[in-house]
Coordinates of C-alpha atoms and ligand atoms in Angstrom, one line a residue:
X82 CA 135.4 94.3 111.3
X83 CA 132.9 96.4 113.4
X84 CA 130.2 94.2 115.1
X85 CA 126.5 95.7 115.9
X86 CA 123.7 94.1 118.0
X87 CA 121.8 95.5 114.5
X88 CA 122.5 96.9 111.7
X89 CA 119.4 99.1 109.7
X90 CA 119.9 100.0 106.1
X91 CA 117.7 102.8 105.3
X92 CA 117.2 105.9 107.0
X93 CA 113.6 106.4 106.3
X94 CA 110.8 106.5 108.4
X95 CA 111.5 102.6 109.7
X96 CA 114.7 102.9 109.9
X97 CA 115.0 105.8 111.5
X98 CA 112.3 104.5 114.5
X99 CA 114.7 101.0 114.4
X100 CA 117.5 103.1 115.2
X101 CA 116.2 105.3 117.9
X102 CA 114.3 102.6 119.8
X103 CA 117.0 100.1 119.5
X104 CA 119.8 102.5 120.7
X105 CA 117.8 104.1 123.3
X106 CA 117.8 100.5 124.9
X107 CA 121.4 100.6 124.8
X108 CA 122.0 98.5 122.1
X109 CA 125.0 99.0 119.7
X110 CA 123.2 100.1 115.8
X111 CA 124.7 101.0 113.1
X112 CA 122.4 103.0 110.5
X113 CA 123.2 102.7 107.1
X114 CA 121.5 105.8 104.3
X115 CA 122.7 106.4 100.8
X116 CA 121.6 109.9 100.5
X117 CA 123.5 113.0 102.2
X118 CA 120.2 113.2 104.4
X119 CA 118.6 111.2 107.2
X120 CA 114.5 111.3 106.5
X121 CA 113.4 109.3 103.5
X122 CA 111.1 110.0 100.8
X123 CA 108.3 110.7 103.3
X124 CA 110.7 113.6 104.1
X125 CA 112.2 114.3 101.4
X126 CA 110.4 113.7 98.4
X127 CA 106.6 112.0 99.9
X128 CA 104.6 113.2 102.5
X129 CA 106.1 116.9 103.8
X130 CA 106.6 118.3 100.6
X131 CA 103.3 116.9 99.2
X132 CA 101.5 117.9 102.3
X133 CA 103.0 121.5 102.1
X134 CA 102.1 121.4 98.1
X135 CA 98.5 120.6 99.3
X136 CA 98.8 123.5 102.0
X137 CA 99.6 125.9 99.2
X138 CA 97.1 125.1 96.7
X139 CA 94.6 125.3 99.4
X140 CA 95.4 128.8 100.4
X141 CA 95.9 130.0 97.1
X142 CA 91.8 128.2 96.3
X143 CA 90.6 129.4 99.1
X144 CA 92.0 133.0 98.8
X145 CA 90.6 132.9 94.7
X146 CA 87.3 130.9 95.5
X147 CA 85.8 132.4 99.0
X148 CA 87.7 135.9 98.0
X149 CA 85.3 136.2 95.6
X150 CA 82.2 135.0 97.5
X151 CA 83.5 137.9 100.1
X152 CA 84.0 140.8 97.5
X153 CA 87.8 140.1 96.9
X154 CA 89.2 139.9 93.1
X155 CA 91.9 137.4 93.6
X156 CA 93.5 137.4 89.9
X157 CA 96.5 136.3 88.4
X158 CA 98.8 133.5 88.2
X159 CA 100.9 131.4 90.7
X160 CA 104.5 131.6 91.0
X161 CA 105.7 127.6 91.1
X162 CA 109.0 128.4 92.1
X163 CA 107.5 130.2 95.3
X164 CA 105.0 127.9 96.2
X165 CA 108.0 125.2 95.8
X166 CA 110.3 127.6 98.2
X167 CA 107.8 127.0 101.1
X168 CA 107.7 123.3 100.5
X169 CA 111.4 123.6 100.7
X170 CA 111.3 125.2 104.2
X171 CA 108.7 123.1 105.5
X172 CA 111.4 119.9 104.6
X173 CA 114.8 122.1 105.9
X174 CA 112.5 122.8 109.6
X175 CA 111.5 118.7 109.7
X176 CA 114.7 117.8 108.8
X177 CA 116.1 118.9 112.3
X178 CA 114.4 116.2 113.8
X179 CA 115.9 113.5 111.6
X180 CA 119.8 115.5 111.5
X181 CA 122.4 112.8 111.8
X182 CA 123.7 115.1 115.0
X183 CA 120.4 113.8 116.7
X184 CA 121.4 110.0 115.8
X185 CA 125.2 110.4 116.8
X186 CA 124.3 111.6 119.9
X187 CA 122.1 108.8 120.5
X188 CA 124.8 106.8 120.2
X189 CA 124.3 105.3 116.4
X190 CA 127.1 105.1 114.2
X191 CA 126.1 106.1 110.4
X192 CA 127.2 104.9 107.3
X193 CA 126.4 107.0 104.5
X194 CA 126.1 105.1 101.1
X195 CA 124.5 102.3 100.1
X196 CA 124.4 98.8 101.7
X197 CA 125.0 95.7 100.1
X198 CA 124.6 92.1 101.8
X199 CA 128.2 90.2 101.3
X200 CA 127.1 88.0 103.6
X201 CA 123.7 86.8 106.4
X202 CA 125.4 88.5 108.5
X203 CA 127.5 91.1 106.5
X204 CA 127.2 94.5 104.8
X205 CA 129.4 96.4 102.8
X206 CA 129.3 100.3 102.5
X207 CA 131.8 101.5 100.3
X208 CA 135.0 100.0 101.3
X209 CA 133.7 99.1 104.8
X210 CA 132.6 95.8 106.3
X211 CA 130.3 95.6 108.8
X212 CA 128.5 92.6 110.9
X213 CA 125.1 92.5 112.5
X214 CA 123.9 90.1 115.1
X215 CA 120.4 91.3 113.4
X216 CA 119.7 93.2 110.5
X217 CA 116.8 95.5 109.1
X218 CA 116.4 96.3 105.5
X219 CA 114.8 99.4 104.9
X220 CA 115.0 100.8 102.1
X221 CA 111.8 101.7 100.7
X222 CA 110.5 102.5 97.4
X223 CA 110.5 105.2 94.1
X224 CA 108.1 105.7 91.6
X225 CA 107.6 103.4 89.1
X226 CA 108.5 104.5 85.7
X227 CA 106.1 102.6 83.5
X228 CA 107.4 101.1 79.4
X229 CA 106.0 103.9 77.4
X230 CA 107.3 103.9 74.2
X231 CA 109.2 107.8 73.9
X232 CA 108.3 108.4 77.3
X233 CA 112.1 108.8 79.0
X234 CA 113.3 110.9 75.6
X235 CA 110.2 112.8 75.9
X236 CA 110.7 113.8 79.9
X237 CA 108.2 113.8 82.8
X238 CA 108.1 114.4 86.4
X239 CA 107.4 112.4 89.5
X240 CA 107.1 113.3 92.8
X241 CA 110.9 112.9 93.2
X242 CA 111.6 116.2 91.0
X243 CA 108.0 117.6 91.3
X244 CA 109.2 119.9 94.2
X245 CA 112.0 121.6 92.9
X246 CA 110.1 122.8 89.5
X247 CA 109.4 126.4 88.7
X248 CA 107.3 126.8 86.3
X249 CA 103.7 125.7 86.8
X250 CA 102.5 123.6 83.3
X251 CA 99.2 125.0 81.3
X252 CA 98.2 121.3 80.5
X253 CA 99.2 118.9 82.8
X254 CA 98.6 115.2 82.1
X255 CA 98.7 113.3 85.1
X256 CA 99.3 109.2 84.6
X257 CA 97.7 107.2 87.6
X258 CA 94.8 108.5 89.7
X259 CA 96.0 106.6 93.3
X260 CA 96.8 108.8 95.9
X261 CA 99.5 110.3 94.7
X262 CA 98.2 110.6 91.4
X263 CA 94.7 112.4 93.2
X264 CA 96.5 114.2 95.6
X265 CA 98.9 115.8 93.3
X266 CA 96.5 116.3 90.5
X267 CA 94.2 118.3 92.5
X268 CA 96.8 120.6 94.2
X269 CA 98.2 121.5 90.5
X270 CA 94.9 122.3 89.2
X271 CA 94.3 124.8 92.5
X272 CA 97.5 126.2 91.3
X273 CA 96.2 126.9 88.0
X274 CA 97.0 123.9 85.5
X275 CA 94.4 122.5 83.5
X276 CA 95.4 118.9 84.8
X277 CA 94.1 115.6 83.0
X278 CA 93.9 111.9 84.7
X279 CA 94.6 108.6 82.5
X280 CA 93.8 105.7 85.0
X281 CA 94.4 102.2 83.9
X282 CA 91.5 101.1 86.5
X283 CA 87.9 101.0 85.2
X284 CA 87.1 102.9 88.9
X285 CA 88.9 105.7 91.2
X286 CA 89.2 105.2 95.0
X287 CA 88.7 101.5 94.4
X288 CA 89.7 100.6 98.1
X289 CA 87.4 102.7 99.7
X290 CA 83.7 102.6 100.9
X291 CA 81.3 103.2 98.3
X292 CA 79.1 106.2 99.5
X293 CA 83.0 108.0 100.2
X294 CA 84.1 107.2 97.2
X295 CA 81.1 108.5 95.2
X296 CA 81.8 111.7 97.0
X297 CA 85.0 111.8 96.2
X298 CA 84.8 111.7 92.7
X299 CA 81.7 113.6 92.4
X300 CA 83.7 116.5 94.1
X301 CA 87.2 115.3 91.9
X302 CA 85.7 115.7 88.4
X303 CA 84.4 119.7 88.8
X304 CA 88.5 120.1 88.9
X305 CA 89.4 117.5 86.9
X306 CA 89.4 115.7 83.3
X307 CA 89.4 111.9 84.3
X308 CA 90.1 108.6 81.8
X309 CA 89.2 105.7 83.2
X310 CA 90.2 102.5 81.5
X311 CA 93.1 104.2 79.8
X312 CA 96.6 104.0 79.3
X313 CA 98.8 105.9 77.7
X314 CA 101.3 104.3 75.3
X315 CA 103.3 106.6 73.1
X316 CA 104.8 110.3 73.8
X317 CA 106.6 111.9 71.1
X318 CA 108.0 115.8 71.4
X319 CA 106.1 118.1 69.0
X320 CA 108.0 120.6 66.8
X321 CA 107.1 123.3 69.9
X322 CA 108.4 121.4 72.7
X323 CA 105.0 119.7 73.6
X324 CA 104.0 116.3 74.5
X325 CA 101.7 114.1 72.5
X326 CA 100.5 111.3 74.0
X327 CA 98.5 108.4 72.7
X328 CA 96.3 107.2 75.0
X329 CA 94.0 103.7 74.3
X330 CA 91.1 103.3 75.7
X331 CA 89.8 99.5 74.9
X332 CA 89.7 99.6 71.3
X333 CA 89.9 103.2 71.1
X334 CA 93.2 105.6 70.3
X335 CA 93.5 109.0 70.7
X336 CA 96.1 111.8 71.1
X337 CA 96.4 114.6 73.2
X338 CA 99.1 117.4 73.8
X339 CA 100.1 118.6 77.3
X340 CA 103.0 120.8 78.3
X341 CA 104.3 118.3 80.9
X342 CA 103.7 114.6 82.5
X343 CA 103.4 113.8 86.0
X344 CA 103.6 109.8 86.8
X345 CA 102.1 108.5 89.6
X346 CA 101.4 104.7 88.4
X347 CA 102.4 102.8 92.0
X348 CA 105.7 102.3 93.8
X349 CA 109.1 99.7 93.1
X350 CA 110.8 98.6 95.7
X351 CA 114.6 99.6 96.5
X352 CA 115.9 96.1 96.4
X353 CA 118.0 95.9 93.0
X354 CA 121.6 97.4 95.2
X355 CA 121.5 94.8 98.1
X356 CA 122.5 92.1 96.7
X357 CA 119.9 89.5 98.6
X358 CA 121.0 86.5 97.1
X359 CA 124.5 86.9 99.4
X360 CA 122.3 87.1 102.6
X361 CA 119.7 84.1 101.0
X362 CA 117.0 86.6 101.7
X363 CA 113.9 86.0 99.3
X364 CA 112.3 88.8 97.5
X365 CA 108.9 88.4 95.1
X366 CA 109.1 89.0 91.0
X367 CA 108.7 92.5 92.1
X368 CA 111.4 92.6 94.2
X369 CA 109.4 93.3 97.2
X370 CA 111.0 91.2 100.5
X371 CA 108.1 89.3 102.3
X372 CA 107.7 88.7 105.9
X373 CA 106.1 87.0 108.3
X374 CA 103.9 88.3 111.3
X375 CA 107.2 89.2 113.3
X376 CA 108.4 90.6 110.2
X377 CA 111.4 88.0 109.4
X378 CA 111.8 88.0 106.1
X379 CA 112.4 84.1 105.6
X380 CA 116.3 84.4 107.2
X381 CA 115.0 84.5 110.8
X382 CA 117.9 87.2 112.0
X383 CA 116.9 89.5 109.1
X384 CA 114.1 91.8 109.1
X385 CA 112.4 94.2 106.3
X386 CA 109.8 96.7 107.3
X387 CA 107.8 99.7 105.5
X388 CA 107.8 99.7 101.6
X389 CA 109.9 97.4 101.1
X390 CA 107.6 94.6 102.4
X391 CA 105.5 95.3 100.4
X392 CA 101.9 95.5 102.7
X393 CA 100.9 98.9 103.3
X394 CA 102.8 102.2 102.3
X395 CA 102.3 104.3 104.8
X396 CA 104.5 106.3 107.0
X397 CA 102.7 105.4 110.5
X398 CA 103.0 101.9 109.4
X399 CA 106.3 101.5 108.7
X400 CA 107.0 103.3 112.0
X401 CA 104.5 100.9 113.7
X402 CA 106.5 97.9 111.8
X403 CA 109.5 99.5 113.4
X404 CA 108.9 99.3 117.0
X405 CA 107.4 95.8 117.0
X406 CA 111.1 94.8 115.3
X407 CA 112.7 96.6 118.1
X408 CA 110.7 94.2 120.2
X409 CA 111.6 91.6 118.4
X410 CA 115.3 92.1 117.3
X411 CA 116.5 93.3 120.6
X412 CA 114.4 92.8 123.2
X413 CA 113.6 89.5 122.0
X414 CA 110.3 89.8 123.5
X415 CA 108.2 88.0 120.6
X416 CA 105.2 90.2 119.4
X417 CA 103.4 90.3 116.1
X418 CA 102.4 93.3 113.9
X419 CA 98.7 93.7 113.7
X420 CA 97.2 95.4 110.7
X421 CA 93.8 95.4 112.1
X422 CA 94.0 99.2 113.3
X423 CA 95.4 101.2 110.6
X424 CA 94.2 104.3 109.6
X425 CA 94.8 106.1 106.2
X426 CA 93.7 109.4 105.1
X427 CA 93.7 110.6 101.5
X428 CA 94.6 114.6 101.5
X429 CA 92.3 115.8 98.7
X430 CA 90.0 118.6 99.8
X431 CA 88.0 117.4 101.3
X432 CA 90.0 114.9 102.8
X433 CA 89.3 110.9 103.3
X434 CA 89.8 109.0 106.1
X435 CA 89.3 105.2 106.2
X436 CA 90.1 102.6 109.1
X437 CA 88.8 99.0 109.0
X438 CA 86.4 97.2 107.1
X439 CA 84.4 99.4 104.6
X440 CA 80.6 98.5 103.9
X441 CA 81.2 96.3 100.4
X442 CA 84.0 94.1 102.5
X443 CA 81.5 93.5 105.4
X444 CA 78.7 92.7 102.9
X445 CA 81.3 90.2 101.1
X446 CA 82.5 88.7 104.4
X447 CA 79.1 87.5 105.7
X448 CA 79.0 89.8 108.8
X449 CA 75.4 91.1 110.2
X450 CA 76.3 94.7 110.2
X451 CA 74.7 98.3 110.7
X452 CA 75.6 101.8 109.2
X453 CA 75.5 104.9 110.3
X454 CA 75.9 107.5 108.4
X455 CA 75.4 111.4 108.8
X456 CA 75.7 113.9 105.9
X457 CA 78.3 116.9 107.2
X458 CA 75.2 119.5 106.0
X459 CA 73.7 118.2 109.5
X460 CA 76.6 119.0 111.6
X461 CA 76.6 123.0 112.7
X462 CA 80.3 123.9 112.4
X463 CA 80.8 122.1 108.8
X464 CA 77.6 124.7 107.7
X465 CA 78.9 127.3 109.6
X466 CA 82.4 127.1 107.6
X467 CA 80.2 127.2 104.6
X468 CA 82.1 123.7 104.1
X469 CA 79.7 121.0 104.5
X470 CA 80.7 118.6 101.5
X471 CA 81.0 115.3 102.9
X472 CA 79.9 112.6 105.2
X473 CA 81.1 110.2 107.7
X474 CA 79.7 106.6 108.2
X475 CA 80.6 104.4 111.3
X476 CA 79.7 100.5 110.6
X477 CA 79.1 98.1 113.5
X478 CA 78.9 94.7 114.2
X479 CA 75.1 93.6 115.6
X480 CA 76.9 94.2 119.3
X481 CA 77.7 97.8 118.3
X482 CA 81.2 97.1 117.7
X483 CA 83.1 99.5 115.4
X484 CA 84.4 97.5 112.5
X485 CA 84.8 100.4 110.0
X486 CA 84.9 104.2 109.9
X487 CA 85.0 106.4 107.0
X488 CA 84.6 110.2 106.4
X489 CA 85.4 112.3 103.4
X490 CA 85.0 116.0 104.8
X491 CA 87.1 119.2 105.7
X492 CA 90.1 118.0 108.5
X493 CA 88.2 114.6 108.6
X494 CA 91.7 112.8 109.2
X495 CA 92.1 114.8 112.3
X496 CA 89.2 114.9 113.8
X497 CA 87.9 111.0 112.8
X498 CA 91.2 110.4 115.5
X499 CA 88.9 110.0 118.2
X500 CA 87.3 106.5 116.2
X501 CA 90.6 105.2 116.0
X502 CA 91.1 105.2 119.9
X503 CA 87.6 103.6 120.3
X504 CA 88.0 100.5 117.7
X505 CA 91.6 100.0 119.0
X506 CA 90.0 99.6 122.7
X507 CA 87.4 97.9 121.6
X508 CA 84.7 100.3 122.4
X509 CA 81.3 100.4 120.7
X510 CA 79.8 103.3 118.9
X511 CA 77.3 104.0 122.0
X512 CA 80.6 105.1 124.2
X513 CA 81.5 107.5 121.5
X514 CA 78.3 109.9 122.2
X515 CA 79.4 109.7 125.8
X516 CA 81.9 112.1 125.5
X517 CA 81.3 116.1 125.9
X518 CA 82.4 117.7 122.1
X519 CA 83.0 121.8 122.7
X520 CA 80.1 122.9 120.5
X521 CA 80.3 123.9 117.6
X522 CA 83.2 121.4 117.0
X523 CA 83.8 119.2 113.8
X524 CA 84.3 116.0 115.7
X525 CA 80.8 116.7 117.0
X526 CA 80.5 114.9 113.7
X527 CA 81.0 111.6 115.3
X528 CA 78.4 112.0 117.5
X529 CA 75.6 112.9 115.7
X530 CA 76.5 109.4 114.1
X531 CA 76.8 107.8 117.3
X532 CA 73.7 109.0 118.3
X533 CA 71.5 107.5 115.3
X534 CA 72.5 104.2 117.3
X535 CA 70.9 105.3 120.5
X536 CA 67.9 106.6 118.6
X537 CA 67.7 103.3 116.9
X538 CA 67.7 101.5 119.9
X539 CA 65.2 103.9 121.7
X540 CA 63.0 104.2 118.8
X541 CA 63.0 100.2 117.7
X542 CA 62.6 96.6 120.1
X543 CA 62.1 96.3 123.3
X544 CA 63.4 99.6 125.3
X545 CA 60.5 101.8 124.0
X546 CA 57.6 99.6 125.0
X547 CA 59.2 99.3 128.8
X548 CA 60.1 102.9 129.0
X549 CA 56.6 103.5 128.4
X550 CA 54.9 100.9 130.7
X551 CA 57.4 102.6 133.1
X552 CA 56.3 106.4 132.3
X553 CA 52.9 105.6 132.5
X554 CA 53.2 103.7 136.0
X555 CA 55.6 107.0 137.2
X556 CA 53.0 109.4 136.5
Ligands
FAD1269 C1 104.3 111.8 97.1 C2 104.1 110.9 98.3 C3 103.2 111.3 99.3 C4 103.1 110.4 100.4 N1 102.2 110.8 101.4 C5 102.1 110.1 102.5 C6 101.2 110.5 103.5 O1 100.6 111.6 103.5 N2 101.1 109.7 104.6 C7 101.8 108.5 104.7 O2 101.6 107.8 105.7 N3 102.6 108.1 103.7 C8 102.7 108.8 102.6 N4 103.6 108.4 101.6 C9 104.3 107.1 101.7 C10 105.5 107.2 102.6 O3 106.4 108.2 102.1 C11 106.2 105.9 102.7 O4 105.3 104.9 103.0 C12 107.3 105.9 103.7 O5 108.3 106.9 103.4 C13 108.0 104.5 103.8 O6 109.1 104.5 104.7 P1 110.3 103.6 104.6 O7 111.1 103.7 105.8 O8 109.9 102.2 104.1 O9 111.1 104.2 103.3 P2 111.8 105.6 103.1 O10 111.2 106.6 104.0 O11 111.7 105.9 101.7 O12 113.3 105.3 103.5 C14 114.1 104.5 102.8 C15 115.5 105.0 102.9 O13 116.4 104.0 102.5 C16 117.5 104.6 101.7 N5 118.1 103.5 100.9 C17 117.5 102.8 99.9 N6 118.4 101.8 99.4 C18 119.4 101.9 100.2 C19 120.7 101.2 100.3 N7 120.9 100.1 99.5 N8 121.5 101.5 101.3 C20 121.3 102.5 102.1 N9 120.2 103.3 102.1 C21 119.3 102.9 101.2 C22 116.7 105.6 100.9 O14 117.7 106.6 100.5 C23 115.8 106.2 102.0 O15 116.4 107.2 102.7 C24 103.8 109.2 100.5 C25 104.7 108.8 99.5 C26 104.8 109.7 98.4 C27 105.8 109.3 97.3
NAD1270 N1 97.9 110.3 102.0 C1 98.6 109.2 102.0 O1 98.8 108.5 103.0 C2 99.4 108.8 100.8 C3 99.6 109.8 99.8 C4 100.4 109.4 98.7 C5 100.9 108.1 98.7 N2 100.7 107.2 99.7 C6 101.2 105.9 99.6 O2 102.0 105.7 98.5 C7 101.6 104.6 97.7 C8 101.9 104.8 96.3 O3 101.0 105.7 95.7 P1 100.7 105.7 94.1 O4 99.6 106.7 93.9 O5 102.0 105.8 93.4 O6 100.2 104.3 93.9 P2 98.8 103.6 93.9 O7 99.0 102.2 93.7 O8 98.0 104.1 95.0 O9 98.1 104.2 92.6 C9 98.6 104.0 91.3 C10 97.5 104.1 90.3 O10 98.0 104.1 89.0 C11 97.2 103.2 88.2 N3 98.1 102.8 87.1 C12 99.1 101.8 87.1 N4 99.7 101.7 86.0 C13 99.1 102.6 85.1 C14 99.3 103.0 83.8 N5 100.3 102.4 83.0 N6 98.5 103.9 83.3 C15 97.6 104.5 84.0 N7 97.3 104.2 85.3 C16 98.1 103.3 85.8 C17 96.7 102.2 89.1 O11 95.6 101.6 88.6 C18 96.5 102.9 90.4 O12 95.2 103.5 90.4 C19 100.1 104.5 98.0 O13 99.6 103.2 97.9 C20 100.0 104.9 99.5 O14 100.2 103.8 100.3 C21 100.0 107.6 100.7

């Protein structure tokens, strides 16, 4: 039997940092991926092609909405197939960063099919045995197909066959309004469906700020039909092909025909093929695998990181998650993952970015806290671009200290970066007007926030009365 210092199953975006950190420190890995591809579904089937979707629709709105405003008739109607051709190529061009050539030569051996515990320290792929000193599970998540009674006779898409379709729906129900659900939704309609939302939840954007979130979905439902507090329960196939759906809202049924069904309802994770109980690793009634702060699941030698864990699914986190196992696992330099810092963004136009607390938490928590918060219609470049629908708000502790940031605007997750850096050193929201921005940039949105803290301080307490005293004993 081959021995490993570690062996990952998965090949996603934690696996794949596992296996290039762990190897790069000369340690013997063996990586373990059931699908032809190294990548994931942030590759494959999540964040590229959804973010080169988003890319389309937006060129495809803009061209059709400012066309207009500049004279041009944009008409006629969008070719899925195409747009789904670029996604395609945007995946094939990413992919040559994650090619198993680029592991091998790093000195990983891959397995390709999928891993099953025979052991703590065992997995089988196929008809191969393999031992890890240490070992890292993976394996992520898929969509979650909800019980709806006709549903799988019926047919729907998720965002695992989304990107190959060609032919763009007229009616589009979309079931789930979380960010895939809101992402999605929005980049079909810019294509040209009439695209409907049933949300379980009685509220959109629940995890964000308030004043973002009433943006958001001020700005969502000009595009969008929205149910909130609805579920749909039944799809039957009409005599034309079409699907009705009956949808209950509280006491309330109704039906409704679309020509297709996107679900986006949440995430399950891919533990039913490892056989856990063979390694006495625990997983939840969801089959998510829980871990602690070094990310042991609760067999010390055996680690689980991004979806599968179950704590935030996010690309950049389970990469984080990644390299503080390859601290711990080979290195065996102790450290903890901190989920103080993260950042998420939300890629509807205009996009939302969030990092740390929003104002409802710090209001629930107890903290003495100020806001800051600057419409983009006061920042030049936003009204320049004739795209000033938005606002950012910075929230600090009485000290100044940055304990939240949010923005829903144009590029906000780009250019709110800079926020990110000062929260994670600890800087206060003073230091972040200290900087030069090249006018007319966006960032310079953070700084006209910033500043509403130095004119509160010049304007209010103490400072003004001795800067006068002092101006009047100067002259
Ligand atoms: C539509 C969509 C859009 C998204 N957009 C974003 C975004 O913009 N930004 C962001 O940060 N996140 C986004 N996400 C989330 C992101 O894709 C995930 O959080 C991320 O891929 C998780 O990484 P992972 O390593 O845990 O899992 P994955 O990247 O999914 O990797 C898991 C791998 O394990 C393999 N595997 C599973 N079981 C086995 C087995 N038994 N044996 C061997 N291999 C196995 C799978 O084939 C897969 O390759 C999006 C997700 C979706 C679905
Ligand atoms: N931009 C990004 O970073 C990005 C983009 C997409 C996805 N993701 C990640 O992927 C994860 C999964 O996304 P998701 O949108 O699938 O899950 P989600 O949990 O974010 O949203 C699912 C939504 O479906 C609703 N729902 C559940 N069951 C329902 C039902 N039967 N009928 C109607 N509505 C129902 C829920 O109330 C919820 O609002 C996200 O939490 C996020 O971490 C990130």
């Amino acid at each position: 039997m081959k021995k490993y210092d570690v062996v990952i199953i998965g090949g996603g975006a934690g696996g794949l940092t596992v296996a290039s950190g762990a190897s790069s420190l000369g340690a013997k890995v063996a990586l373990i991926e059931k699908e032809r591809h190294l990548g994931g579904d942030c590759l494959h089937v999540g964040c590229v092609p959804s973010k080169a979707f988003i890319q389309a629709s937006k060129d495809i709105y803009t061209a059709r909405s400012k066309g207009k405003e500049l004279g041009l008739d944009v008409s006629g109607s969008v070719d899925l197939g195409k747009v789904n051709e670029r996604v395609q190529q945007s995946i094939i061009a990413i992919q040559k960063h994650d090619s198993d050539e680029r592991f091998t030569s790093l000195g990983v051996d891959l397995y390709k099919g999928a891993g099953t515990f025979t052991s703590a320290n065992t997995v089988r792929v196929d008809d191969q045995e393999i031992y890890g000193k240490r070992i890292v599970i993976a394996t992520g998540s898929r969509p979650l197909i909800p019980p709806i009674e006709g549903l799988n006779d019926a047919g729907f898409w998720t965002n695992e066959n989304l990107f190959k379709q060609k032919e763009l729906p007229e009616n589009l129900l979309v079931v789930g309004g979380g960010a895939i659900g809101l992402e999605l939704s929005q980049a079909l309609s810019r294509l040209g469906s009439k695209v409907t939302i049933v949300e379980k939840g009685k509220k959109l954007l629940s995890t964000e700020d308030e004043s973002i979130q009433k943006a958001a979905v001020y700005i969502l439902e000009k595009e969008l039909t929205i149910h909130l507090n609805s579920e749909v329960k039944k799809v039957q196939i009409t005599s034309n092909g079409r699907k009705r759906v009956t949808i209950h809202k509280g006491n309330e049924h109704y039906t409704e025909e679309y020509d297709q069904i996107l679900l986006a309802v949440g995430r399950k994770p891919n533990s039913e093929r490892l056989n856990l109980n063979a390694a006495g690793v625990f997983q939840d009634e969801r089959g998510f695998i829980p871990t602690n702060e070094k990310l042991q699941t609760n067999v010390p030698h055996i680690f689980a990181i991004g979806d599968i864990n179950g704590k935030f699914a996010f690309t950049h986190v389970a990469g984080e998650e990644g390299k503080v196992v390859v601290q711990n696992a080979i290195l065996g330099v102790p450290k903890k993952m901190s989920y103080n810092h993260i950042p998420w963004n939300i890629y509807i136009q205009p996009e939302i970015f969030h990092v740390g607390m929003t104002e409802q938490q710090a209001r629930k928590f107890g903290i003495k806290f100020s806001v800051y918060e600057v419409p983009l219609t006061d920042v030049d470049r936003f009204i320049s671009d004739q795209e000033a629908d938005g606002l950012i708000k910075i929230i600090t502790d009485q000290n100044g200290k940055i304990i939240g940031a949010h923005a829903i605007g144009n590029g906000s997750g780009d250019w709110m970066q800079a926020v990110v850096f000062a929260m994670k050193k600890g800087r206060k929201i003073g230091d972040l007007s200290q900087m030069i921005y090249p006018y007319p940039n966006h960032a310079a949105a953070i700084k006209r926030t910033a500043d509403l803290y130095w004119r509160s301080k010049l304007f209010s307490g103490t400072i003004p009365k001795l800067t006068k005293k002092y101006i009047s004993w100067f002259r």
